[in-house]
Coordinates of C-alpha atoms and ligand atoms in Angstrom, one line a residue:
M18 CA 117.8 86.9 89.6
K19 CA 119.6 89.7 91.3
I20 CA 117.4 91.2 93.8
A21 CA 117.8 94.1 96.4
V22 CA 115.5 94.2 99.3
V23 CA 115.3 97.8 100.7
G24 CA 114.5 97.6 104.5
A25 CA 115.5 94.8 106.6
G26 CA 112.5 94.8 108.9
Y27 CA 109.9 91.8 109.3
V28 CA 108.8 91.9 105.7
G29 CA 112.2 92.7 104.1
L30 CA 114.1 89.9 105.9
V31 CA 111.6 87.3 105.2
T32 CA 111.2 88.3 101.6
G33 CA 115.1 88.4 101.1
A34 CA 115.6 85.0 102.8
C35 CA 112.9 83.3 100.9
F36 CA 114.1 84.6 97.6
A37 CA 117.4 83.5 98.4
E38 CA 116.3 80.2 99.3
L39 CA 114.5 79.9 95.8
G40 CA 118.0 80.3 94.3
N41 CA 118.2 84.1 93.6
D42 CA 121.1 86.4 94.6
V43 CA 120.0 88.7 97.2
V44 CA 121.2 91.8 99.0
C45 CA 119.2 93.2 101.8
V46 CA 119.7 97.0 102.4
D47 CA 119.1 98.9 105.6
I48 CA 119.9 102.3 106.9
E49 CA 120.5 101.1 110.4
E50 CA 124.1 100.4 110.6
D51 CA 123.8 98.2 113.9
K52 CA 121.1 96.0 112.2
I53 CA 123.4 95.2 109.1
K54 CA 126.4 94.7 111.4
N55 CA 124.4 92.2 113.5
L56 CA 123.0 90.5 110.5
N57 CA 126.7 90.1 109.0
N58 CA 127.4 88.4 112.3
N59 CA 124.3 86.0 112.0
I60 CA 122.5 88.0 114.7
I61 CA 118.8 88.3 113.7
P62 CA 117.1 91.3 115.1
I63 CA 113.6 89.6 115.2
F64 CA 112.1 86.4 116.2
E65 CA 110.2 84.6 113.3
P66 CA 110.0 80.9 113.0
G67 CA 112.5 79.4 110.5
L68 CA 113.9 82.8 109.6
E69 CA 117.1 82.6 111.4
E70 CA 118.0 79.0 109.7
L71 CA 117.2 80.4 106.3
L72 CA 119.3 83.6 106.8
I73 CA 122.2 81.9 108.1
K74 CA 122.2 78.9 105.6
N75 CA 121.8 81.2 102.5
R76 CA 124.5 83.9 103.8
K77 CA 126.9 80.8 104.2
K78 CA 126.1 79.9 100.6
G79 CA 126.8 83.3 99.3
K80 CA 123.0 83.7 98.2
I81 CA 122.2 86.7 100.6
S82 CA 124.3 89.5 101.9
F83 CA 123.6 92.6 104.2
T84 CA 124.7 96.2 103.6
T85 CA 123.9 99.8 104.2
D86 CA 125.2 100.6 100.6
L87 CA 121.8 101.3 98.9
K88 CA 123.3 102.9 95.6
K89 CA 125.5 100.0 94.9
S90 CA 122.8 97.6 95.7
I91 CA 120.4 99.4 93.3
K92 CA 123.2 99.3 90.6
E93 CA 123.9 95.6 90.8
S94 CA 120.3 94.4 90.9
D95 CA 117.6 93.7 88.4
I96 CA 114.7 93.9 90.6
I97 CA 114.4 96.2 93.8
F98 CA 111.8 95.4 96.5
I99 CA 110.9 98.3 98.5
C100 CA 110.1 97.0 101.9
V101 CA 110.9 100.2 104.2
G102 CA 108.2 101.0 106.9
T103 CA 105.1 102.9 106.1
P104 CA 104.2 104.0 109.7
P105 CA 101.1 106.1 110.5
K106 CA 101.2 109.8 110.7
K107 CA 99.5 111.8 113.3
N108 CA 96.3 111.8 111.2
G109 CA 96.3 108.0 110.5
E110 CA 97.5 108.4 106.8
A111 CA 100.6 106.3 105.8
D112 CA 103.9 108.2 106.0
L113 CA 105.3 107.5 102.6
S114 CA 108.4 109.5 103.1
Y115 CA 110.8 106.5 103.3
V116 CA 109.4 105.1 100.1
E117 CA 109.8 108.3 98.3
D118 CA 113.5 108.6 99.6
V119 CA 114.2 105.1 98.1
A120 CA 112.4 106.0 94.8
R121 CA 114.6 109.1 94.4
T122 CA 117.8 107.3 95.1
I123 CA 116.9 104.6 92.6
A124 CA 116.2 107.4 90.0
D125 CA 119.6 108.9 90.7
V126 CA 121.8 105.8 90.4
M127 CA 120.0 103.2 88.2
D128 CA 121.9 102.9 84.8
S129 CA 120.2 99.9 83.3
Y130 CA 116.5 98.7 83.2
K131 CA 115.2 97.9 86.7
I132 CA 111.9 96.7 88.2
I133 CA 110.9 98.6 91.3
V134 CA 108.4 96.6 93.4
E135 CA 106.4 98.2 96.1
K136 CA 106.1 95.5 98.8
S137 CA 105.3 97.7 101.8
T138 CA 101.7 98.5 102.4
V139 CA 100.8 101.7 100.6
P140 CA 97.8 103.6 99.8
V141 CA 96.2 103.3 96.3
E142 CA 98.0 105.5 93.6
T143 CA 101.4 105.1 95.4
G144 CA 102.7 103.2 92.5
D145 CA 101.8 106.1 90.1
K146 CA 103.5 108.5 92.4
I147 CA 106.7 106.3 92.6
A148 CA 106.8 106.0 88.8
K149 CA 106.3 109.8 88.6
S150 CA 109.0 110.6 91.0
I151 CA 111.6 108.2 89.2
K152 CA 110.7 109.6 85.8
S153 CA 111.4 113.0 86.9
Y154 CA 114.7 112.2 88.7
N155 CA 115.8 109.5 86.2
A156 CA 119.5 110.8 86.0
H157 CA 120.6 108.2 83.3
K158 CA 117.3 108.2 81.4
V159 CA 116.9 104.3 81.5
D160 CA 113.7 102.1 81.1
F161 CA 112.0 100.9 84.5
D162 CA 108.8 99.6 85.5
V163 CA 106.9 99.9 88.7
V164 CA 105.0 96.7 90.1
S165 CA 102.9 96.4 93.1
N166 CA 103.4 93.0 94.8
P167 CA 101.7 93.2 98.3
E168 CA 102.8 91.0 101.1
F169 CA 100.3 88.7 102.9
L170 CA 102.8 87.4 105.5
R171 CA 101.5 86.8 109.0
E172 CA 104.1 87.2 111.7
G173 CA 104.8 83.9 113.3
S174 CA 104.2 82.0 110.2
A175 CA 105.6 84.5 107.7
V176 CA 108.3 82.0 106.1
N177 CA 105.6 79.5 105.6
D178 CA 103.2 82.2 104.2
F179 CA 105.8 83.1 101.7
M180 CA 106.7 79.7 100.5
H181 CA 103.1 78.6 100.3
P182 CA 101.0 81.5 99.5
D183 CA 97.2 81.3 98.9
R184 CA 97.9 83.5 95.9
I185 CA 100.5 86.0 94.6
V186 CA 99.2 89.6 93.4
I187 CA 101.1 91.4 90.9
G188 CA 99.9 94.8 89.8
C189 CA 101.9 95.6 86.8
E190 CA 101.3 97.5 83.6
S191 CA 104.2 96.2 81.2
E192 CA 104.6 92.7 79.5
R193 CA 108.3 92.9 80.1
A194 CA 107.9 93.2 83.9
K195 CA 105.1 90.7 84.0
D196 CA 107.2 88.1 82.5
I197 CA 110.1 88.6 84.7
M198 CA 107.9 88.6 88.0
K199 CA 106.0 85.4 86.6
K200 CA 109.5 83.7 86.3
L201 CA 110.7 85.0 89.7
Y202 CA 107.6 83.5 91.6
S203 CA 107.2 80.4 89.2
P204 CA 109.0 78.1 91.9
L205 CA 106.2 78.7 94.4
K206 CA 103.6 77.0 92.2
A207 CA 100.9 79.4 93.6
P208 CA 98.1 81.1 91.6
I209 CA 99.3 84.5 90.4
I210 CA 96.7 87.3 89.9
F211 CA 97.9 89.9 87.5
T212 CA 96.1 93.2 87.8
D213 CA 96.7 96.8 87.1
I214 CA 98.8 98.6 89.8
K215 CA 95.9 100.4 91.6
S216 CA 93.8 97.4 91.9
A217 CA 96.7 95.3 93.4
E218 CA 97.2 98.3 96.0
I219 CA 93.5 98.1 96.9
I220 CA 93.7 94.2 97.2
K221 CA 96.1 94.6 100.1
H222 CA 94.1 97.1 102.1
A223 CA 90.7 95.5 101.2
S224 CA 92.2 92.0 102.3
N225 CA 93.5 93.2 105.7
S226 CA 90.3 95.4 106.3
F227 CA 88.0 92.5 105.5
L228 CA 90.0 90.1 107.8
A229 CA 89.7 93.0 110.6
A230 CA 86.0 93.2 110.0
K231 CA 85.7 89.4 110.5
I232 CA 87.5 89.7 113.9
S233 CA 85.3 92.7 114.9
F234 CA 82.1 90.9 113.8
I235 CA 82.9 87.8 116.0
N236 CA 83.7 90.0 118.8
A237 CA 80.5 91.9 118.6
I238 CA 78.7 88.4 118.6
A239 CA 80.7 87.6 121.6
S240 CA 79.2 90.4 123.4
I241 CA 75.6 89.2 122.4
C242 CA 76.6 85.7 123.5
E243 CA 77.8 86.9 126.9
A244 CA 74.6 88.8 127.4
A245 CA 72.3 86.0 126.3
G246 CA 74.3 83.2 128.0
A247 CA 75.4 81.5 124.8
D248 CA 79.0 80.4 123.7
V249 CA 80.8 82.3 121.0
E250 CA 83.1 79.3 120.3
K251 CA 80.1 77.2 119.3
V252 CA 78.5 79.9 117.2
A253 CA 81.9 80.5 115.4
E254 CA 82.1 76.8 114.7
G255 CA 78.7 76.7 113.4
M256 CA 79.1 79.7 111.1
G257 CA 82.7 78.5 110.0
Y258 CA 81.4 75.2 108.5
D259 CA 79.6 77.3 105.9
K260 CA 82.3 77.6 103.2
R261 CA 81.0 81.0 102.2
I262 CA 82.0 82.1 105.6
G263 CA 84.8 80.0 106.7
R264 CA 86.1 79.4 110.2
S265 CA 89.4 81.2 110.1
F266 CA 89.7 84.7 111.8
L267 CA 86.6 84.0 113.8
D268 CA 88.3 83.8 117.1
A269 CA 86.9 86.2 119.7
G270 CA 89.3 87.8 122.0
I271 CA 90.7 91.1 123.0
G272 CA 90.6 92.5 119.5
Y273 CA 93.3 92.7 116.8
G274 CA 96.6 94.4 117.2
G275 CA 100.0 94.3 115.5
F276 CA 101.7 96.6 113.1
C277 CA 99.3 95.9 110.2
F278 CA 95.6 95.7 110.8
P279 CA 95.2 98.8 113.1
K280 CA 97.4 101.1 110.8
D281 CA 96.0 99.6 107.6
A282 CA 92.4 100.0 108.6
E283 CA 93.0 103.7 109.6
A284 CA 94.9 104.4 106.4
F285 CA 92.1 102.9 104.3
I286 CA 89.6 105.1 106.0
R287 CA 91.7 108.2 105.3
I288 CA 92.3 107.2 101.5
S289 CA 88.5 106.5 101.2
E290 CA 87.6 110.0 102.7
K291 CA 90.0 111.5 100.1
F292 CA 88.2 109.8 97.3
G293 CA 85.0 111.2 98.9
Y294 CA 83.8 107.9 100.5
D295 CA 82.9 107.7 103.9
F296 CA 83.9 104.1 105.0
S297 CA 81.5 104.0 107.9
L298 CA 81.7 100.1 107.9
L299 CA 85.4 100.3 108.6
K300 CA 85.0 103.0 111.3
A301 CA 82.7 100.5 113.2
V302 CA 85.2 97.7 112.9
Q303 CA 87.7 100.0 114.6
E304 CA 85.4 101.1 117.3
I305 CA 84.5 97.5 118.1
N306 CA 88.0 96.6 118.2
N307 CA 88.9 99.3 120.6
N308 CA 85.9 98.7 122.9
Q309 CA 87.0 95.1 123.1
R310 CA 90.0 95.9 125.1
N311 CA 88.2 98.2 127.4
H312 CA 85.7 95.6 127.8
F313 CA 88.4 93.0 128.8
V314 CA 89.9 95.5 131.4
S315 CA 86.2 95.9 132.9
K316 CA 86.0 92.1 133.3
I317 CA 89.3 92.1 135.3
E318 CA 88.1 95.0 137.3
K319 CA 84.8 93.4 138.0
A320 CA 86.4 90.2 139.0
L321 CA 88.9 91.6 141.3
W322 CA 86.5 94.3 142.8
I323 CA 89.2 96.7 143.8
V324 CA 92.3 96.6 141.6
K325 CA 94.6 98.8 143.6
G326 CA 97.2 96.7 145.5
K327 CA 96.3 93.6 143.7
T328 CA 99.0 91.4 142.0
I329 CA 98.1 90.5 138.4
G330 CA 99.9 87.9 136.5
I331 CA 100.0 88.5 132.7
L332 CA 100.6 85.6 130.4
G333 CA 101.7 86.8 127.0
L334 CA 102.8 90.3 125.8
A335 CA 103.3 89.9 122.0
F336 CA 100.5 91.0 119.9
K337 CA 100.1 87.3 118.8
P338 CA 101.9 84.1 119.3
N339 CA 105.3 83.1 117.9
T340 CA 106.4 86.4 117.5
D341 CA 108.4 89.0 119.7
D342 CA 106.6 92.0 117.9
M343 CA 105.1 94.4 120.4
R344 CA 104.0 97.0 118.1
F345 CA 100.3 97.9 118.8
A346 CA 100.2 94.9 121.1
P347 CA 96.9 94.9 123.2
S348 CA 99.0 93.9 126.2
V349 CA 100.3 97.6 126.4
D350 CA 96.9 99.2 126.7
I351 CA 95.7 96.5 129.0
I352 CA 98.7 96.5 131.4
T353 CA 98.9 100.4 131.3
E354 CA 95.2 100.8 132.4
L355 CA 95.7 98.2 135.2
Q356 CA 98.9 100.0 136.4
K357 CA 97.0 103.2 136.4
E358 CA 94.5 101.7 138.8
G359 CA 97.4 100.5 141.1
A360 CA 97.9 96.9 140.3
K361 CA 101.2 95.2 140.7
I362 CA 101.9 93.5 137.4
K363 CA 104.1 90.4 136.7
A364 CA 104.4 89.2 133.3
Y365 CA 105.8 86.3 131.3
D366 CA 106.2 85.9 127.4
P367 CA 108.3 83.2 125.7
K368 CA 109.9 85.7 123.2
A369 CA 108.6 89.3 123.7
M370 CA 110.1 90.3 127.2
E371 CA 113.3 92.0 125.7
K372 CA 111.2 94.1 123.3
S373 CA 108.5 94.7 126.2
K374 CA 111.2 96.2 128.5
G375 CA 111.5 99.2 126.2
I376 CA 107.8 99.8 126.2
L377 CA 106.3 98.7 129.7
K378 CA 107.9 99.9 132.9
N379 CA 107.4 98.9 136.5
I380 CA 106.8 95.2 135.7
E381 CA 108.2 92.1 137.2
Y382 CA 109.3 90.2 134.3
C383 CA 109.1 86.4 135.2
S384 CA 111.1 83.5 133.8
N385 CA 108.0 81.2 133.4
T386 CA 104.3 80.9 133.7
Y387 CA 104.5 79.5 137.2
D388 CA 106.5 82.5 138.4
A389 CA 104.0 84.9 137.0
A390 CA 101.2 83.0 138.7
K391 CA 103.0 82.9 142.0
D392 CA 101.1 85.1 144.7
A393 CA 98.8 86.6 142.1
D394 CA 95.2 87.6 142.8
A395 CA 94.4 86.9 139.1
L396 CA 96.2 85.4 136.1
V397 CA 95.3 87.2 132.8
I398 CA 95.9 85.4 129.4
V399 CA 96.7 88.0 126.7
T400 CA 98.5 86.0 124.1
E401 CA 97.5 82.4 123.2
W402 CA 101.1 80.9 123.1
D403 CA 100.8 77.0 122.9
E404 CA 102.8 76.6 126.2
F405 CA 100.1 78.4 128.0
K406 CA 97.6 75.8 126.8
E407 CA 99.6 72.9 128.3
I408 CA 100.2 74.3 131.9
D409 CA 99.7 72.3 135.1
M410 CA 96.5 73.9 136.4
K411 CA 96.9 72.2 139.8
R412 CA 100.1 73.7 140.3
I413 CA 99.0 77.1 139.1
K414 CA 96.1 76.9 141.5
S415 CA 98.5 76.0 144.5
L416 CA 100.7 79.0 143.5
M417 CA 98.0 81.6 143.2
K418 CA 96.6 83.7 146.1
H419 CA 93.2 83.0 144.6
P420 CA 92.4 80.8 141.7
L421 CA 91.1 83.4 139.2
I422 CA 91.9 83.3 135.5
I423 CA 90.6 85.9 133.1
D424 CA 91.4 84.7 129.6
G425 CA 91.4 87.1 126.6
R426 CA 91.9 84.4 124.1
N427 CA 89.5 81.5 125.2
I428 CA 92.2 78.9 125.3
Y429 CA 90.8 76.6 128.1
R430 CA 87.8 74.5 128.2
L431 CA 85.0 75.6 130.6
E432 CA 84.5 72.1 131.9
D433 CA 88.2 71.5 132.6
M434 CA 88.3 75.0 134.5
K435 CA 85.4 74.0 136.5
N436 CA 86.7 70.8 137.5
D437 CA 90.0 72.3 138.5
G438 CA 88.3 74.6 140.8
F439 CA 88.9 77.9 139.1
T440 CA 86.9 81.1 138.6
Y441 CA 87.3 81.3 134.9
I442 CA 86.2 84.4 132.9
S443 CA 86.6 84.5 129.2
I444 CA 85.2 86.1 126.0
G445 CA 81.7 85.4 124.9
R446 CA 81.2 82.4 127.1
K447 CA 79.5 81.8 130.4
E448 CA 81.6 82.5 133.5
V449 CA 82.8 79.4 135.6
H450 CA 82.7 79.8 139.3
Ligands
UDX18 C1 106.5 96.4 106.7 C2 105.9 97.3 105.6 O1 106.8 98.2 105.5 C3 104.6 97.9 106.2 O2 104.1 98.8 105.1 C4 103.7 96.8 106.3 O3 102.4 97.2 106.5 C5 104.1 95.8 107.3 O4 105.5 95.4 107.1 P1 107.9 96.0 108.7 O5 108.9 95.2 107.8 O6 107.1 95.4 109.8 O7 106.9 96.9 107.7 O8 108.7 97.2 109.2 P2 109.9 97.4 110.0 O9 110.3 96.2 110.6 O10 109.9 98.7 110.6 O11 111.1 97.4 108.9 C6 111.4 98.6 108.0 C7 112.9 98.7 107.8 O12 113.2 99.6 106.8 C8 113.7 99.0 109.1 O13 114.7 98.1 109.5 C9 114.3 100.3 108.8 O14 115.5 100.7 109.4 C10 114.3 100.3 107.2 N1 114.4 101.6 106.5 C11 113.6 102.5 106.9 C12 115.2 101.8 105.6 O15 116.3 100.8 105.3 N2 115.4 102.9 104.9 C13 114.5 104.0 105.2 O16 114.6 105.1 104.4 C14 113.5 103.7 106.2
UDX19 C1 98.3 90.5 109.0 C2 97.8 89.8 107.6 O1 97.0 88.6 108.1 C3 98.9 89.5 106.8 O2 98.4 88.9 105.7 C4 99.8 90.8 106.4 O3 99.1 91.6 105.6 C5 100.3 91.3 107.7 O4 99.3 91.6 108.6 P1 99.6 89.8 111.2 O5 99.3 91.1 111.7 O6 101.1 89.4 111.2 O7 99.2 89.6 109.6 O8 98.8 88.5 111.9 P2 97.4 88.1 111.9 O9 97.5 86.5 112.1 O10 96.6 88.4 110.7 O11 96.7 88.6 113.2 C6 96.6 90.1 113.3 C7 95.7 90.3 114.6 O12 94.4 89.7 114.6 C8 96.4 89.7 116.0 O13 96.3 90.6 117.0 C9 95.5 88.5 116.2 O14 95.5 88.1 117.6 C10 94.1 89.1 115.8 N1 93.2 87.9 115.5 C11 93.5 87.1 114.4 C12 92.1 87.8 116.2 O15 91.8 88.5 117.2 N2 91.2 86.7 116.0 C13 91.4 85.9 114.9 O16 90.5 85.0 114.5 C14 92.4 86.1 114.1

């Protein structure tokens, strides 16, 4: 099938690359000329495991191309995926102006039947609004269908999530579009849930909010564990064996970040308000998440006593491992707070340092973990990259001014840290001295 993917960001590039890999003819469109120029020179703007290989391979095969020409791409495609950003406005609502721009351009230029798919995360009723907008600007008076097909791609494993989804959700109100979407996704052999458009839109917000709630729940339990002297890892394990609960998304830490959970939870609260429902549960989820970061900074302050003048080595800047994405990364708040108090920050991240340089200033960026630990009064784990789990603790200890590790992701065993002679402070577990 001929597919246009509008918006070559995290979601658009993964979607485009994977549809090309499945044998479709894909054109990825973006307004940023530099981005398209780079993509046409095999320079991929983001780090996402497996993405570069897929894009380069399928570009060589002629299955995927990159352009800024939105009008031509619309005309030449059967299905148009809208993957432009839906960033939060000041009041927390999703800004849908980019989505609307694309919808109006589609209406203006389409001259044959098209399926317009909303892939970006949007509030319920956006599908109706897109349809209404296209209908009123439909210059050539052609048939079209709007479909909601939310993405469930986790950064760091997005290609794998696309190719092996737990489910595919398709909100669609015409048999014609339903048949085409079914055929498009048939190579993936995953369960397809067909719903009306509004339900599909709510599935996306409800899923992300539920996962955010799971994280805040375990972070609340972690605080109780700390006070009671219990171990949150054991609690999560014990809870997780219950199939009704499940172990995933019960990792206590410094709270969720990234471009999805924080903004989606906020947007869902705003949408609910508009419908007259006070989503107090989700507000509590947010509050716990925000407190979790402050709580972590307090642990660092308490461990160092006086932060001013101390050198703190930070391991991990990206909001999660296997990505270079710094959007709503907890590292930004944590480092900014420590800098305000006069700490000297050294930091290392395997992939996110370039992006971090545009956001966090006055940091000594290091070339590896050991450089970050050198002469540090404390080493702080912010992102659980695999390489941090395998470091030589004896070497770290010999490099640091003081053997103090404060771990926001619980990546080390308490016994090991005790045996290696560290003061080790983590989340929801006993302190090791
Ligand atoms: C996406 C979704 O849009 C968002 O709703 C979801 O919650 C997370 O994933 P993402 O792919 O991460 O966002 O966004 P981003 O990396 O910012 O990419 C959006 C792209 O759209 C950018 O490359 C931007 O240049 C492009 N764009 C934006 C257009 O091509 N046209 C526009 O009018 C606006
Ligand atoms: C999320 C959704 O999972 C995905 O389906 C899609 O809708 C896009 O948004 P993403 O934000 O890329 O994906 O990563 P995810 O793995 O969901 O992690 C989000 C945040 O939660 C990260 O900051 C992560 O560190 C945190 N997290 C996750 C925890 O703190 N504990 C956990 O147990 C799991």
